[in-house]
JSON list of C-alpha atoms in Angstrom, two decimals:
[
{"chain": "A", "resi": 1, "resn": "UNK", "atom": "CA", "xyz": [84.76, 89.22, 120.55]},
{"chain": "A", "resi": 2, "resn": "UNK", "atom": "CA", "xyz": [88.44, 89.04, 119.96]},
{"chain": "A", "resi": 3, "resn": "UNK", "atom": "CA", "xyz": [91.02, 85.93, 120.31]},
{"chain": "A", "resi": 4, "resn": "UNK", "atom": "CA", "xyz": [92.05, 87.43, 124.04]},
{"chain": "A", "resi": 5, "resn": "UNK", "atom": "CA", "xyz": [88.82, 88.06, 125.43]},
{"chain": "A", "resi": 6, "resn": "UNK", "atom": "CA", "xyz": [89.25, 85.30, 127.75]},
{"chain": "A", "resi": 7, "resn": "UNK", "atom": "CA", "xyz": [92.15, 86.54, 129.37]},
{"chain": "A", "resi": 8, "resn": "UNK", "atom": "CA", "xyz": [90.64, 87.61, 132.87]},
{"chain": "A", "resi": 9, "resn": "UNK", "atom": "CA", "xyz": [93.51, 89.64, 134.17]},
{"chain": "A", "resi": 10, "resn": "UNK", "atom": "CA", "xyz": [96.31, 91.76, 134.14]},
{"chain": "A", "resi": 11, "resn": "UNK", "atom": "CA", "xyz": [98.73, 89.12, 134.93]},
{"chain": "A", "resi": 12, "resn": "UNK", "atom": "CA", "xyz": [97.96, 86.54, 132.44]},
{"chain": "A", "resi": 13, "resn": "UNK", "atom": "CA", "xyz": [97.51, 89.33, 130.10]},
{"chain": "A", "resi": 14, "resn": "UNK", "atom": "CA", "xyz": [100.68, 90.35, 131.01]},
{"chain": "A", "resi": 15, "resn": "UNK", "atom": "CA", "xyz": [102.13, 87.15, 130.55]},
{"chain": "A", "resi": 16, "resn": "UNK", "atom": "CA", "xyz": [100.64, 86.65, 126.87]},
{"chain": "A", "resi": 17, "resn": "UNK", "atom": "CA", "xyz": [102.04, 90.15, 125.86]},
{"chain": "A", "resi": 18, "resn": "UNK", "atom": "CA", "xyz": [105.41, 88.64, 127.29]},
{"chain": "A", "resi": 19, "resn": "UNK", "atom": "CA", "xyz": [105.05, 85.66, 124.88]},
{"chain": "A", "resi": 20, "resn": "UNK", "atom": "CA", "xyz": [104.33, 87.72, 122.04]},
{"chain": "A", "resi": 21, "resn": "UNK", "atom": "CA", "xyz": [107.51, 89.68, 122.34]},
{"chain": "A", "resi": 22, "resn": "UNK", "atom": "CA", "xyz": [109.38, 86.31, 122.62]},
{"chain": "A", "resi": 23, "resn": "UNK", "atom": "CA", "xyz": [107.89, 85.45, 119.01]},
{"chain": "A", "resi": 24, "resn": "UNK", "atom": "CA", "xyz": [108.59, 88.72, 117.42]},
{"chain": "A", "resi": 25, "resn": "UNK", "atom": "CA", "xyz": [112.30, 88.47, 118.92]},
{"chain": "A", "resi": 26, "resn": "UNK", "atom": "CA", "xyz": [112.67, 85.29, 117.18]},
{"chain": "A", "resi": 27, "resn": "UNK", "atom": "CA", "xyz": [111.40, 86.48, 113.75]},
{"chain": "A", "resi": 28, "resn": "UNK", "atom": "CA", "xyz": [113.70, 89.04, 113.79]},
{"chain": "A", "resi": 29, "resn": "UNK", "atom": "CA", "xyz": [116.86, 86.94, 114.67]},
{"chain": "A", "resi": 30, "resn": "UNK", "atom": "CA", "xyz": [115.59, 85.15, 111.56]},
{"chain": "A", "resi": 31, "resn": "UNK", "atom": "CA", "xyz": [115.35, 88.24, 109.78]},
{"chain": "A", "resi": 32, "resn": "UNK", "atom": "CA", "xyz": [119.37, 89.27, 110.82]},
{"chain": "A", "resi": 33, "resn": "UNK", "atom": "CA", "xyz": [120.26, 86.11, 109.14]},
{"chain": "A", "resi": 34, "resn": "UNK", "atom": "CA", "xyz": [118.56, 86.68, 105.98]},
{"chain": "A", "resi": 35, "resn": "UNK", "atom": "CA", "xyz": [120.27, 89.94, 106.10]},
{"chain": "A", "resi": 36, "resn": "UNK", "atom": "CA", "xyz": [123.65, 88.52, 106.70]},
{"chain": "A", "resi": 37, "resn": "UNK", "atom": "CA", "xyz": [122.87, 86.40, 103.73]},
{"chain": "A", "resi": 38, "resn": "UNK", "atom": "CA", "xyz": [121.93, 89.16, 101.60]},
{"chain": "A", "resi": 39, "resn": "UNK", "atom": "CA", "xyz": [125.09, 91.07, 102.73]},
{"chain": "A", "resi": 40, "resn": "UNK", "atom": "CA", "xyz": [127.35, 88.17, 101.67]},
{"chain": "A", "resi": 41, "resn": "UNK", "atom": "CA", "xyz": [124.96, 87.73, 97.86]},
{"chain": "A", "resi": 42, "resn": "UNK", "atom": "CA", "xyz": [125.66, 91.86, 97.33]},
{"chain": "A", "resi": 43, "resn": "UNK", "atom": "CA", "xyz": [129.28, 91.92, 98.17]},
{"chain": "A", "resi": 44, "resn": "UNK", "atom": "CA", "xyz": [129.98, 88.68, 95.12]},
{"chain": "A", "resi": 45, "resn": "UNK", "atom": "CA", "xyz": [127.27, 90.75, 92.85]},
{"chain": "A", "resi": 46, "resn": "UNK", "atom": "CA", "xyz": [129.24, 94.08, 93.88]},
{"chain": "A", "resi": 47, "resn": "UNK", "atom": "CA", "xyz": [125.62, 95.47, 94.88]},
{"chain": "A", "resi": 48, "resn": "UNK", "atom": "CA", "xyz": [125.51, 98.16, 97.61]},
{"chain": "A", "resi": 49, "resn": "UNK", "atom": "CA", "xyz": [123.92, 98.12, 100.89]},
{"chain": "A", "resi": 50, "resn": "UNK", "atom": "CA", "xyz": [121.50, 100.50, 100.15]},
{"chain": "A", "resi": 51, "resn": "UNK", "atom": "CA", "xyz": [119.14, 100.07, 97.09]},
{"chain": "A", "resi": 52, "resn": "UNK", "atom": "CA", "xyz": [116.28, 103.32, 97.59]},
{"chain": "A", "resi": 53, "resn": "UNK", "atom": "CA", "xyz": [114.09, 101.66, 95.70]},
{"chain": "A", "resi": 54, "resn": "UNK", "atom": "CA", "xyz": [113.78, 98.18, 97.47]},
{"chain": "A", "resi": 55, "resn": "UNK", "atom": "CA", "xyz": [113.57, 100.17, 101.18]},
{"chain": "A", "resi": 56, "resn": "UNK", "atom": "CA", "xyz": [110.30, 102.03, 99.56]},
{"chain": "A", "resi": 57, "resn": "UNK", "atom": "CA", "xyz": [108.96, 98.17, 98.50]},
{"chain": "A", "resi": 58, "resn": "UNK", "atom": "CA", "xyz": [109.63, 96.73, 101.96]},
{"chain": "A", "resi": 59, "resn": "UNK", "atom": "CA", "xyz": [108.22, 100.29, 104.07]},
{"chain": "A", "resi": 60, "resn": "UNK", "atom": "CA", "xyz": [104.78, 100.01, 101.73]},
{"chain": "A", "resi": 61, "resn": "UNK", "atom": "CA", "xyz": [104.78, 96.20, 101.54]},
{"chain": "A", "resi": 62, "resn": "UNK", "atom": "CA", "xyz": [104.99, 96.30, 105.36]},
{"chain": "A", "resi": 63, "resn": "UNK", "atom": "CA", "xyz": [102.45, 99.14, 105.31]},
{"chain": "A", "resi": 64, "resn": "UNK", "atom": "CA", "xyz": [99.93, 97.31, 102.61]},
{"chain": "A", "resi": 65, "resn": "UNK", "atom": "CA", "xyz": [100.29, 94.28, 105.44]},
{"chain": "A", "resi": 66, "resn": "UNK", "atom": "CA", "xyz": [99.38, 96.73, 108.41]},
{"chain": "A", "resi": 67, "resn": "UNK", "atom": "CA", "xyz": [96.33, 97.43, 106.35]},
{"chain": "A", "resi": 68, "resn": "UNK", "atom": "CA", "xyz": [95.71, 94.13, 106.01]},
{"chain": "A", "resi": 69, "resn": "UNK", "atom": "CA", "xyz": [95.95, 93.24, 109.43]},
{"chain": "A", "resi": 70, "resn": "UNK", "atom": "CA", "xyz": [93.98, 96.02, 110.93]},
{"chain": "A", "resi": 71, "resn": "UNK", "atom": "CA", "xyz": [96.93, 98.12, 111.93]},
{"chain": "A", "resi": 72, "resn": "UNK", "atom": "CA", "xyz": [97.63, 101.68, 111.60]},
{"chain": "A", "resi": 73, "resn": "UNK", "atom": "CA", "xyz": [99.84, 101.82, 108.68]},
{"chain": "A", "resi": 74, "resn": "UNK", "atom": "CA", "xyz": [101.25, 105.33, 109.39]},
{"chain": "A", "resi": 75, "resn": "UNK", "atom": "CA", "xyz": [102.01, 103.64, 112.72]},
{"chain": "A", "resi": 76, "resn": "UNK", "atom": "CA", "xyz": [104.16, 100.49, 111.27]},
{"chain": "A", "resi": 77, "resn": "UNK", "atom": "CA", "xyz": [105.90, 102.83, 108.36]},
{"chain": "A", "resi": 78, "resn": "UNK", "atom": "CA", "xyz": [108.15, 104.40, 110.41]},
{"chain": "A", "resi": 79, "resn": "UNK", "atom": "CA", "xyz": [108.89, 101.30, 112.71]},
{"chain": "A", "resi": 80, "resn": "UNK", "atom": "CA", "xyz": [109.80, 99.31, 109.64]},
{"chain": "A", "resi": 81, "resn": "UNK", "atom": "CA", "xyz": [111.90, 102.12, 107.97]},
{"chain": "A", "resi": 82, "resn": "UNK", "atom": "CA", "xyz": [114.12, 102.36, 111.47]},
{"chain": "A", "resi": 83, "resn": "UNK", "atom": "CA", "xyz": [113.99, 98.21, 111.23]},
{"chain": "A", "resi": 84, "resn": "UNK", "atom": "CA", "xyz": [115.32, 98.99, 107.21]},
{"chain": "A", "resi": 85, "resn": "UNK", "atom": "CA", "xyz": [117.73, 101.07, 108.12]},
{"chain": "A", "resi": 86, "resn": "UNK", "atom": "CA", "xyz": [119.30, 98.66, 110.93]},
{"chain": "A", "resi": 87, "resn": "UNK", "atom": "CA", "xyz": [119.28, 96.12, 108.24]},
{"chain": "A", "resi": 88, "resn": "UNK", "atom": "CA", "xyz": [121.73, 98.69, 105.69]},
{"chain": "A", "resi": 89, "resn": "UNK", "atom": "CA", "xyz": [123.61, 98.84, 108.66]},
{"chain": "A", "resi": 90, "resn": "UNK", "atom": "CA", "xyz": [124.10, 95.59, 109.30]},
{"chain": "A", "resi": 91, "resn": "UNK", "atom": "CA", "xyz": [124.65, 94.96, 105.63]},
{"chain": "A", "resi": 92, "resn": "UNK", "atom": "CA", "xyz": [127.02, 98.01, 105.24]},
{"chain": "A", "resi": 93, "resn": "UNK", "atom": "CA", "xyz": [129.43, 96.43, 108.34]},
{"chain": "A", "resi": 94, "resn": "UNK", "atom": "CA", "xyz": [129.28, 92.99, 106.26]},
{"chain": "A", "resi": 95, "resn": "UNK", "atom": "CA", "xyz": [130.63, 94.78, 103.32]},
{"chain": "A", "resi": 96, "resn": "UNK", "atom": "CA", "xyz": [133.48, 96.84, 104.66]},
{"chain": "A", "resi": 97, "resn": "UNK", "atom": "CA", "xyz": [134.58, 93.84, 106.40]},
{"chain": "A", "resi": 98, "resn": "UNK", "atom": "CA", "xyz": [133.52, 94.54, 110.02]},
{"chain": "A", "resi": 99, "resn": "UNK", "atom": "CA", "xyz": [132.07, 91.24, 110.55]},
{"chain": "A", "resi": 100, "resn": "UNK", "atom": "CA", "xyz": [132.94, 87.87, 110.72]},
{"chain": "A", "resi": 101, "resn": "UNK", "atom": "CA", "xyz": [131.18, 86.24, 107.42]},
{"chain": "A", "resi": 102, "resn": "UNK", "atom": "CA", "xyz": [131.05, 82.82, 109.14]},
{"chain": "A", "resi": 103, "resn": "UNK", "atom": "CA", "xyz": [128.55, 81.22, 106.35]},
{"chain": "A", "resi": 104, "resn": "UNK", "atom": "CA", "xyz": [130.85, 82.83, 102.96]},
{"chain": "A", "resi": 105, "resn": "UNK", "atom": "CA", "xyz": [130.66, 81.28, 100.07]}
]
């Protein structure tokens, strides 16, 4: 027996899934801002957007917590490399000045 067992149909199903995607929308507005904080740390350390070797830690830390979880790691991999490579994105605008740093130093 698993947590949603009780869930006796489609629509309340339906309405739990909807939930769910609410939370994982807000973790990863909190996850833009930690970007937009790392952007602003790299540009005063003169770091780059991409470092090679911390995207490898985060795809196998988030593939080690797929494990974990019971997930399919070879499944969350490539979601969490596209979600990485967003983030250089997002970090790379920061740095060239494309968006307004409204927390700076």
């Amino acid at each position: 027996m698993n947590q949603f067992d009780d869930i006796a149909d489609m629509t309340a199903l339906r309405l739990k899934i909807d939930e769910v995607d609410g939370q994982l929308i807000s973790l990863l507005a909190q996850r833009r801002e930690l970007i937009d904080r790392a952007a602003q740390i790299k540009a005063r350390e003169g770091l780059p957007a991409r470092i090679d070797w911390r995207v490898e830690e985060v795809v196998e830390n988030a593939r080690r917590n797929a494990r974990a979880a019971g997930l399919d790691p070879d499944l969350i991999g490539p979601i969490w490399r596209a979600l990485v490579e967003a983030a250089i994105a997002q970090e790379d605008s920061h740095l060239k000045g494309n968006v307004d740093d409204r927390d700076a130093d």
